[in-house]
Every structure is written in structure tokens, then in C-alpha cells.
Short mmCIF file of C-alpha atoms in Angstrom, two decimals:
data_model
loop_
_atom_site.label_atom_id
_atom_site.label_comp_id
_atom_site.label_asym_id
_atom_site.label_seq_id
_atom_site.Cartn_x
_atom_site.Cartn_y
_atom_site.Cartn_z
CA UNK X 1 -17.97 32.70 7.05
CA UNK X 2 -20.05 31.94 4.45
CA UNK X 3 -23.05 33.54 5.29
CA UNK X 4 -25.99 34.89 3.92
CA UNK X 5 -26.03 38.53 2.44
CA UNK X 6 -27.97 41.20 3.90
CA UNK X 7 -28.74 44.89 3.31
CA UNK X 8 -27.50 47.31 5.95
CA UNK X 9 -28.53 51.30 5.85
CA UNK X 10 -25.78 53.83 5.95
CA UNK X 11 -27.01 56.69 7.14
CA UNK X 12 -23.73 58.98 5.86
CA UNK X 13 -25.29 58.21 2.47
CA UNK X 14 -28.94 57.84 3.91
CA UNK X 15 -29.05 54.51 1.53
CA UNK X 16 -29.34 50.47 2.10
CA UNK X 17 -26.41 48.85 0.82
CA UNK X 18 -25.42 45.01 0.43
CA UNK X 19 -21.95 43.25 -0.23
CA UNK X 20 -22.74 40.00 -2.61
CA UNK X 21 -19.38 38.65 -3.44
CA UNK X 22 -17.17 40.95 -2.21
CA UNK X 23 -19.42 43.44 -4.92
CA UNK X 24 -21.11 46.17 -2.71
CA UNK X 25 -24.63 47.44 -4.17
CA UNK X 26 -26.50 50.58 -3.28
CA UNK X 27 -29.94 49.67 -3.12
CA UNK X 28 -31.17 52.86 -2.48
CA UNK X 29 -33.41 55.00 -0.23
CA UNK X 30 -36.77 53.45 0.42
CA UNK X 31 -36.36 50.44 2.18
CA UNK X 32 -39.19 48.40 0.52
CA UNK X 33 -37.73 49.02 -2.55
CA UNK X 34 -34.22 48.46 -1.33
CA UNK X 35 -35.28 44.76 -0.39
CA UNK X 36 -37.06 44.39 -3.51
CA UNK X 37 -33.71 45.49 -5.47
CA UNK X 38 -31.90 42.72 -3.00
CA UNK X 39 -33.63 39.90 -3.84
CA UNK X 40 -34.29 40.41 -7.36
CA UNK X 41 -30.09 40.70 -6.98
CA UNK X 42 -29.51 37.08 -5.30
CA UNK X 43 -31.69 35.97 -8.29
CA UNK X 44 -29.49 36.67 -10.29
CA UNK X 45 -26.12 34.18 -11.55
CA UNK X 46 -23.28 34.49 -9.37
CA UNK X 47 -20.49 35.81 -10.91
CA UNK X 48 -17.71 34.41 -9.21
CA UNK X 49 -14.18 35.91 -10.83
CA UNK X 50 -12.53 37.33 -7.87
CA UNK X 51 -9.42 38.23 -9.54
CA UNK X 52 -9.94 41.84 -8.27
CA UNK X 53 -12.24 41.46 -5.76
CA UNK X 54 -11.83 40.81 -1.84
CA UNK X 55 -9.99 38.09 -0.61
CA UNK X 56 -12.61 37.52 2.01
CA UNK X 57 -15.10 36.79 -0.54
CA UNK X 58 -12.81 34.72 -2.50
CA UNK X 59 -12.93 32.70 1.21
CA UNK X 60 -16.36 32.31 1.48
CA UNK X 61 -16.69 31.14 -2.08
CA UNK X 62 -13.62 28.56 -1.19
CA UNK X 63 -15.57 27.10 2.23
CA UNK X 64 -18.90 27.01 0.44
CA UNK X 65 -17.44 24.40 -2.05
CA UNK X 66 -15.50 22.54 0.93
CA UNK X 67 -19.22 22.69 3.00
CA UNK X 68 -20.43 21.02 -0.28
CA UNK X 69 -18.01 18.59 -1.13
CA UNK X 70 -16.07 17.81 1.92
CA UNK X 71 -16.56 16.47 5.87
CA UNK X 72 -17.97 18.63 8.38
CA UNK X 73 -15.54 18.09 10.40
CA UNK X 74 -13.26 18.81 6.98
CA UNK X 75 -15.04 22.21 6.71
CA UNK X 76 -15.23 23.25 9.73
CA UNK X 77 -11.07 22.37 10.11
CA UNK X 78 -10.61 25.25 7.69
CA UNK X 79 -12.75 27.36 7.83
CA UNK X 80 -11.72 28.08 11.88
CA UNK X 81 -8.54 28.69 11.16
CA UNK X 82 -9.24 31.17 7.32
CA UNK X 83 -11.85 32.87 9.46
CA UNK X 84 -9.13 34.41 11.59
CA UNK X 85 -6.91 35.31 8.35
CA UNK X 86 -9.88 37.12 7.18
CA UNK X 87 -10.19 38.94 10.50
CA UNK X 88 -6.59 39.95 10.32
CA UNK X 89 -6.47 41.21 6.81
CA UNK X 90 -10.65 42.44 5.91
CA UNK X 91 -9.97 44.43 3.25
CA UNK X 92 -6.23 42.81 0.83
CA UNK X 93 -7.63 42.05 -2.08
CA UNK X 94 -6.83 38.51 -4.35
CA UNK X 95 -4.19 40.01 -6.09
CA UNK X 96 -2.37 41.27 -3.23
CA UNK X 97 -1.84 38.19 -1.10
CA UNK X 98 2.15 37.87 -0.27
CA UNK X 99 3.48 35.40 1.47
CA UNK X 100 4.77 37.72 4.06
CA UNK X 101 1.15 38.34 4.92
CA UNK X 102 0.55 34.51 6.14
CA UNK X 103 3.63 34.61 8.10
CA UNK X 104 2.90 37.26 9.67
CA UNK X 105 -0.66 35.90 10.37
CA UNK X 106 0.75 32.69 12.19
CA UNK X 107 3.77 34.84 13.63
CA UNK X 108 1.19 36.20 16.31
CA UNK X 109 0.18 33.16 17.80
CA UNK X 110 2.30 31.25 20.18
CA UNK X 111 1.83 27.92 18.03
CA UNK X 112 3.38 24.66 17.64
CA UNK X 113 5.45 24.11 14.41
CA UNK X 114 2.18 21.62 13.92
CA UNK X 115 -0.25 24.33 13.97
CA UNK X 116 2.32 27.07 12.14
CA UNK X 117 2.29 24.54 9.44
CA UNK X 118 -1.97 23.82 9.07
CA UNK X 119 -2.62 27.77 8.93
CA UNK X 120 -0.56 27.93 6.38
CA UNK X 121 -1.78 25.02 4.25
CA UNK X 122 -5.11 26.39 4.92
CA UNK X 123 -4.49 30.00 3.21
CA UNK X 124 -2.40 27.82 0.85
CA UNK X 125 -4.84 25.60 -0.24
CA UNK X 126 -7.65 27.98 -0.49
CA UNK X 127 -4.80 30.01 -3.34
CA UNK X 128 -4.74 26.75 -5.09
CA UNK X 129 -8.42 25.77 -5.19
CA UNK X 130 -8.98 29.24 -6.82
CA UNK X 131 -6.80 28.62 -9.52
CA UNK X 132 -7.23 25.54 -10.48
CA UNK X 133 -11.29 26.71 -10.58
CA UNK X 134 -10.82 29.87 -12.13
CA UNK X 135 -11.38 32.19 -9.99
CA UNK X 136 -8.00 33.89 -10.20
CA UNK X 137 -5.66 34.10 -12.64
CA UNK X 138 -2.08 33.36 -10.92
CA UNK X 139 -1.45 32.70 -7.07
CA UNK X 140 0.67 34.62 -5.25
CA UNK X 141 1.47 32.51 -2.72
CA UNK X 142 1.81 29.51 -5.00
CA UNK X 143 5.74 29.12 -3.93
CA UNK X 144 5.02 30.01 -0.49
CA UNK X 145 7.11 27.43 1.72
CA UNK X 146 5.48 25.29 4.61
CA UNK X 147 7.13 23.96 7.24
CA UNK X 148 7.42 20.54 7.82
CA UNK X 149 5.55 18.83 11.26
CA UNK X 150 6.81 18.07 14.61
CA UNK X 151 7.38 14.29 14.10
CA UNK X 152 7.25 13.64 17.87
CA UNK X 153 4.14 12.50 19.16
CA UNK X 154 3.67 12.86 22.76
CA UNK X 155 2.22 10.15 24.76
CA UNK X 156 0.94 10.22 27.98
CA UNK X 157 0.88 7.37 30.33
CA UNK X 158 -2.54 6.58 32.67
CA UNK X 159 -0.39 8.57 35.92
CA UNK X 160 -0.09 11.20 33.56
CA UNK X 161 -3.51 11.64 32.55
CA UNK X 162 -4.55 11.12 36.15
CA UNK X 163 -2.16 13.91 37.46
CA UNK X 164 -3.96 15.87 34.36
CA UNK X 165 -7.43 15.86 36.09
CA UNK X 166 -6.48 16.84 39.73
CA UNK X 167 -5.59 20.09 37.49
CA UNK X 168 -9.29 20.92 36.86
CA UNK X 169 -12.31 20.93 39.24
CA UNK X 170 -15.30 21.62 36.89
CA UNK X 171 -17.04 18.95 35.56
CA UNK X 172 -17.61 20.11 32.41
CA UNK X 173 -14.00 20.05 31.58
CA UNK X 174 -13.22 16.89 33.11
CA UNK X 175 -16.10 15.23 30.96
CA UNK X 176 -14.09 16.19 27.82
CA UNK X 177 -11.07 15.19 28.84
CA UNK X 178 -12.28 11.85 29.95
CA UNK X 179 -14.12 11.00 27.32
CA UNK X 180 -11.25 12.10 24.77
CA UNK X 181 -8.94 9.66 26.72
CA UNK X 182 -11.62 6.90 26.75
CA UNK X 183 -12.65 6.81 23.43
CA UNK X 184 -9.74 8.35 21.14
CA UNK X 185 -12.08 10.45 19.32
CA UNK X 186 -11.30 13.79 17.31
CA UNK X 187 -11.23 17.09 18.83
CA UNK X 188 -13.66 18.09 16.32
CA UNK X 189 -15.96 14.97 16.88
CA UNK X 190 -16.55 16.12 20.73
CA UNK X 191 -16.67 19.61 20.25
CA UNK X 192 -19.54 19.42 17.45
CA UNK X 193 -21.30 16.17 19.16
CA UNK X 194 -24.72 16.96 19.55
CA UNK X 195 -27.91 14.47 21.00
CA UNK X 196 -29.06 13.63 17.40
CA UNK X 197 -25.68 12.12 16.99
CA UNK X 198 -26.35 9.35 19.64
CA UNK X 199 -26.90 6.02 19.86
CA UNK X 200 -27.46 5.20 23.21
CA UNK X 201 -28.82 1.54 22.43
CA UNK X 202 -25.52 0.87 20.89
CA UNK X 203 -22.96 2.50 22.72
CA UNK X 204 -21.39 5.07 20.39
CA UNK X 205 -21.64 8.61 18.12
CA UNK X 206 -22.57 8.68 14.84
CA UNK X 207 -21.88 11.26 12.68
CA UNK X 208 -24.41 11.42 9.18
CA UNK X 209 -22.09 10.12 5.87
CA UNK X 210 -21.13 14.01 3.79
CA UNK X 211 -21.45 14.55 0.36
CA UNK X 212 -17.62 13.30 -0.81
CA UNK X 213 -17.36 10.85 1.46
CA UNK X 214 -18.38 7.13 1.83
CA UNK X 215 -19.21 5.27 4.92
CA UNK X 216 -20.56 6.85 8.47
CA UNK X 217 -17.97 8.10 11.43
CA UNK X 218 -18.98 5.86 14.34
CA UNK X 219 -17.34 6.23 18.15
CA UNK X 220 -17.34 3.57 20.22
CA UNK X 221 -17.96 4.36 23.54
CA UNK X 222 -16.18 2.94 26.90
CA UNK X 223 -18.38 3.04 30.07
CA UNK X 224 -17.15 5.71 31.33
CA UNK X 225 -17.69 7.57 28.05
CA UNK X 226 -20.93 6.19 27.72
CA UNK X 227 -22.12 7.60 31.53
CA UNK X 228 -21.09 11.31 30.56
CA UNK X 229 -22.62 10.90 27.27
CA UNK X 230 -26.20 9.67 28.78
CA UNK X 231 -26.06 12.87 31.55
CA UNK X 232 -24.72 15.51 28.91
CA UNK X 233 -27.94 14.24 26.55
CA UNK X 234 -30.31 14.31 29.46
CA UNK X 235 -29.19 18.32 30.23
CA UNK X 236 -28.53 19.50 26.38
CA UNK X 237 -31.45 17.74 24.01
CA UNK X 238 -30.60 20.64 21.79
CA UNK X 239 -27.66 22.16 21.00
CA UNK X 240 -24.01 20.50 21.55
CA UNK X 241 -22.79 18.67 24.37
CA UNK X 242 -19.91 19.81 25.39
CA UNK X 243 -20.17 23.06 27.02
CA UNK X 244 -18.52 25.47 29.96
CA UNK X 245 -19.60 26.15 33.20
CA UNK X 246 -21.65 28.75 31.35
CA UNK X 247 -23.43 26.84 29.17
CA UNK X 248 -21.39 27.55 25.74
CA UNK X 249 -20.01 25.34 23.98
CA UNK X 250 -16.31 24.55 24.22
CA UNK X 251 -14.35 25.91 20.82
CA UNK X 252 -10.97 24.63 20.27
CA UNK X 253 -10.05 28.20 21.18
CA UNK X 254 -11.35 27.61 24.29
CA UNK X 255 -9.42 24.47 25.15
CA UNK X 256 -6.49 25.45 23.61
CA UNK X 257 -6.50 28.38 26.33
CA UNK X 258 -7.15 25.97 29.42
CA UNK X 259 -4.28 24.10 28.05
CA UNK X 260 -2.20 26.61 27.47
CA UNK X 261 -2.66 28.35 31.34
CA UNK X 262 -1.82 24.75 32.19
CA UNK X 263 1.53 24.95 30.68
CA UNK X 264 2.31 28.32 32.14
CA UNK X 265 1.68 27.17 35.56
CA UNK X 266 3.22 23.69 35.18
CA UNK X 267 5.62 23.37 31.93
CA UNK X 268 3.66 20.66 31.22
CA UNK X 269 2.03 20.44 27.71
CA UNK X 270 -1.42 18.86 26.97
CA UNK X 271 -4.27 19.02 23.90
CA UNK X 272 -6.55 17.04 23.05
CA UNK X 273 -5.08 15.40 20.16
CA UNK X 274 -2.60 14.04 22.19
CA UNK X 275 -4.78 12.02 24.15
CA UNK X 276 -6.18 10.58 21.06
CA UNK X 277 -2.74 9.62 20.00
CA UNK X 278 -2.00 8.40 23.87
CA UNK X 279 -5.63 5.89 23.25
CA UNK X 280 -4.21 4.59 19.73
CA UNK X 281 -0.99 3.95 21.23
CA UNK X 282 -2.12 2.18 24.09
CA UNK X 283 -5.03 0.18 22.40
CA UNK X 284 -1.98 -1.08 20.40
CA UNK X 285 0.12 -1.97 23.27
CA UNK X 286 -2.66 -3.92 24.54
CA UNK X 287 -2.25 -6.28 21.59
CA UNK X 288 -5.56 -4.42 19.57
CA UNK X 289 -5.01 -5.40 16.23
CA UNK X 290 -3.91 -2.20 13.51
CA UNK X 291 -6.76 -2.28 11.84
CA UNK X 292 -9.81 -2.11 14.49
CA UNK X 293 -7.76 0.26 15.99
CA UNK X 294 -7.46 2.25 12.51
CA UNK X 295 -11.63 1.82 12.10
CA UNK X 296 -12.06 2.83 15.67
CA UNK X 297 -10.36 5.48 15.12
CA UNK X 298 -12.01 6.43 11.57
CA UNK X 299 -8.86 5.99 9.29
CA UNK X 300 -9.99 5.08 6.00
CA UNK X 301 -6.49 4.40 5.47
CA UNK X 302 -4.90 1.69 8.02
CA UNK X 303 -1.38 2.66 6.55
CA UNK X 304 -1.87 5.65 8.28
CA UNK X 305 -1.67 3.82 11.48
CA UNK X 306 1.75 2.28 10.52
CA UNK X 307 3.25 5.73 9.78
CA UNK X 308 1.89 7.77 12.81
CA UNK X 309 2.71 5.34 15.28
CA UNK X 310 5.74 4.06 14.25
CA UNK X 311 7.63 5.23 17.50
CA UNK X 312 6.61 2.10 18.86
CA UNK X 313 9.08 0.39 17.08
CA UNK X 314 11.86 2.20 18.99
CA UNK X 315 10.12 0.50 22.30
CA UNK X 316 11.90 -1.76 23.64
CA UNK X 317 9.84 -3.61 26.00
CA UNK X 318 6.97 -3.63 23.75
CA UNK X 319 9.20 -4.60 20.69
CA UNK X 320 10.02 -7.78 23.16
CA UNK X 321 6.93 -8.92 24.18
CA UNK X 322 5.62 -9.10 20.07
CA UNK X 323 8.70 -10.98 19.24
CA UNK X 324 7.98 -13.62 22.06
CA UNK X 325 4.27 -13.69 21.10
CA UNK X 326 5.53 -14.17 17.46
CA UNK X 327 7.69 -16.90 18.72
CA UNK X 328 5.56 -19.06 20.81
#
């Protein structure tokens, strides 16, 4: 998504061609000339009403602004998931957006009423952000109806997790899991970790501040963490860390699909999120204070923390043992 425009040659019309903004351009014959004819093009200003134009490049245009003026992590959140709404509909144009479309979209995966709901916002949002900029005059999807999120967070205990890895044998797995579980970092922290992100000196990730957003994202890292960190840096200097057998780099596709054989075979259901949410809970069951826990796990917000882990209030034995501490 997003990327840079450049001339192709059709032979059926023996010309070069390029698509700027959904716009495509015959550039002509020679090709020289034809990459003359190009540039002197992306010199010129963008005009950016869509209203008629693809919806793919009304996309782009959306995740160029959210590259600018949001988190990577932010960006790269939608644009993963409007990436594969522009691979399912290429060529509906702005105007012609239905809701049916996006249910349909999210119909054909076997998702979570969690993940039903964030491809929808996604498409949603993007709708929105175009009208409120301009580049569209009404939204068709503007009354399109999400659905609300699971409220049940799962929660895995340490036998759990254990019984978790004697389900895997390669390493490179096992490192991602463990480290997830150790340090209660994002999904899209580990999977776009690289060595310039390191501080081995200090124990911990850190991810550069982005334009829209104060403060840097810092992990903390556990031993255990901090071990597979060191070896993973040592064999990928360039490049991410986290990668197959192969040598790629895991995608949340690509865990998602481990995870979901996993559930096939067993009935049991895993992801790396919840193990983040298993850390938080447990780092507050060991009497770690709300907010380290809510800076340790970069919330800006530590009333976050009250509302997403609020099932520990309906725990008994943990309930209990706070009243007791309160009351000695």
C-alpha cells in the first residue's frame, strides 16, 4: 500500500502507462520520453478528490496520512487489515462502497467477533477520514453498524502456557511465544522488532517517538527475554528478529495460522494478545502496582488498565488477599 508509482508498458497498446492516484496516464511509445512524461507528472500537485476515482487509491491516500501522523505500529494496524479489502474489491470505486461489501469482506474469514469488529472499523474509519478531509462528498458506509467486542478476556495460567510450548518444536516459534509471555509486549512490537531497536545495556526495546505522538515505547525485558533477544541480534543485525525456520519474518498472518492449526487439533484457543493480557493480569496479581504495570505495558492511559482488567474483581481469592492487605 502506499507505494511509489511506476510506469509499466502494455504491449496490447505498445505504450508505457502509469496509475498516479487511481488516474491512469499513457505516457506513450518511446520509453525515454515516457519517463520523462512520468516525472515531469509526479512534479506536478496532487490532486486528491477521489469522489470518482478508485477506492484503492482513496486507501493509499488514507494510510499515507496515518504513516504521517500516527504510530507505526498505528499504521501498520490498518493498513494490514485495508490491504486485504483492497485485494478483495481492486477495482469498486468511492462511490460505490455498500456496506454489504465489508460484510462480506470479514464474512470469509473464520474471525473472532474481536477481529469482525477491527476490519470493519478499519474500512469504516478510512470512509470517515475522507469526508471529514474532503476527499469525498458523502460516505456510504457512514451508518454501517459494528459489532460490539468479545468482553471476555482469556487468561492463561503458567501450566497452561507450559502445556502451550510442548505444542511446538522449532525454536523460532518458541522464542516468540516466550518472550510475548515474559515481557507482555504487543504483537506488533515483536513482529516489527528489529536490532536498531535494542538496548542491550539496559535490558529492553525501544521503539523511536512518531510524529503524533509523545514519549518513546520502551519494553522491559525479563531474563529470559533478554537471552533470546541477545542470540536473535547476534543472527539478524539487519532485518527483523523474529523470523521462521526459513528465515522470513513472522506476519500476524503467519501466527494467526499456527494458532489456528492448534485449535483444530486441540480445541484449545491461543494468540498472542492473550498472553499479553495473561502478563498484565498476573503482574497485577503479584501485587505490581496499576500504573507500572500500565507504563510497562505502554498505556498512556492507566484507566485503561482499570477497564480491561476488571475481571479481577469477580476473583475471589485475589479479591481476599487485597482486602486483608488493606486491612493489616
Amino acid at each position: 500500500m502506499a507505494r511509489q508509482p511506476k510506469p509499466w508498458f502494455r504491449k496490447s497498446r505498445n505504450a508505457w502507462f502509469v496509475t498516479v492516484n487511481g488516474q491512469q496516464h499513457n505516457l506513450g511509445e518511446d520509453k525515454q520520453e515516457a519517463y520523462e512524461r512520468f516525472h515531469q507528472l509526479m512534479l506536478q500537485p496532487v490532486q486528491r478528490k477521489v469522489s470518482s476515482q478508485s477506492l484503492v487509491a482513496l486507501i493509499d491516500i488514507f494510510l499515507e496520512w496515518v504513516q504521517k501522523h500516527r504510530a507505526p505500529d498505528t499504521y501498520e494496524w490498518y493498513r494490514y487489515r485495508l490491504q486485504r479489502f483492497a485485494e478483495k474489491y481492486p477495482d469498486l470505486r468511492t462511490g460505490d462502497i455498500r456496506p454489504y461489501h465489508a460484510q462480506e469482506w470479514v464474512d470469509e474469514y473464520n474471525f473472532s467477533k474481536t477481529s469482525k469488529r477491527n476490519y470493519l472499523r478499519s474500512i469504516k474509519r478510512c470512509m470517515t477520514w475522507a469526508l471529514k478531509q474532503g476527499y469525498i462528498d458523502n460516505n456510504p458506509i457512514e451508518y454501517m453498524e459494528i459489532p460490539s467486542a468479545n468482553r471476555k478476556e482469556v487468561i492463561f495460567s503458567q501450566e497452561e502456557f507450559d502445556w502451550l510450548l510442548t505444542q511446538y518444536e522449532d525454536r523460532s516459534f518458541l522464542d516468540l511465544l516466550v518472550t510475548t509471555w515474559e515481557t507482555g509486549c504487543r504483537p506488533q512490537e515483536s513482529l516489527r522488532l528489529q536490532a536498531r531497536h535494542v538496548d542491550l545495556k539496559n535490558s529492553r526495546w525501544v521503539f523511536p517517538e512518531s510524529e503524533g505522538k509523545t514519549g518513546l515505547r520502551i519494553v522491559y525485558l525479563s531474563d529470559k527475554a533478554l537471552e533470546i533477544t541477545k542470540r536473535l541480534v547476534l543472527k539478524f543485525p539487519e532485518g527483523n528478529l523474529f523470523r521462521n525456520t526459513k528465515g522470513i519474518p513472522w506476519t500476524t498472518d503467519s501466527v494467526n495460522s499456527r494458532f489456528y492449526r492448534l485449535k483444530k487439533r486441540t480445541g484449545k484457543n491461543f494468540s498472542l494478545y492473550a498472553l499479553r493480557h495473561s502478563w498484565a493480569t498476573h503482574a497485577l496479581q503479584k501485587g505490581i502496582d496499576p500504573l507500572t504495570v500500565a507504563i510497562l505495558m505502554g498505556h498512556k492511559d492507566p484507566s485503561m488498565l482499570s477497564r480491561v482488567y476488571q475481571h479481577l474483581s469477580h476473583s475471589p481469592d485475589h479479591m481476599l488477599e487485597q482486602a486483608k492487605k488493606a486491612a493489616g
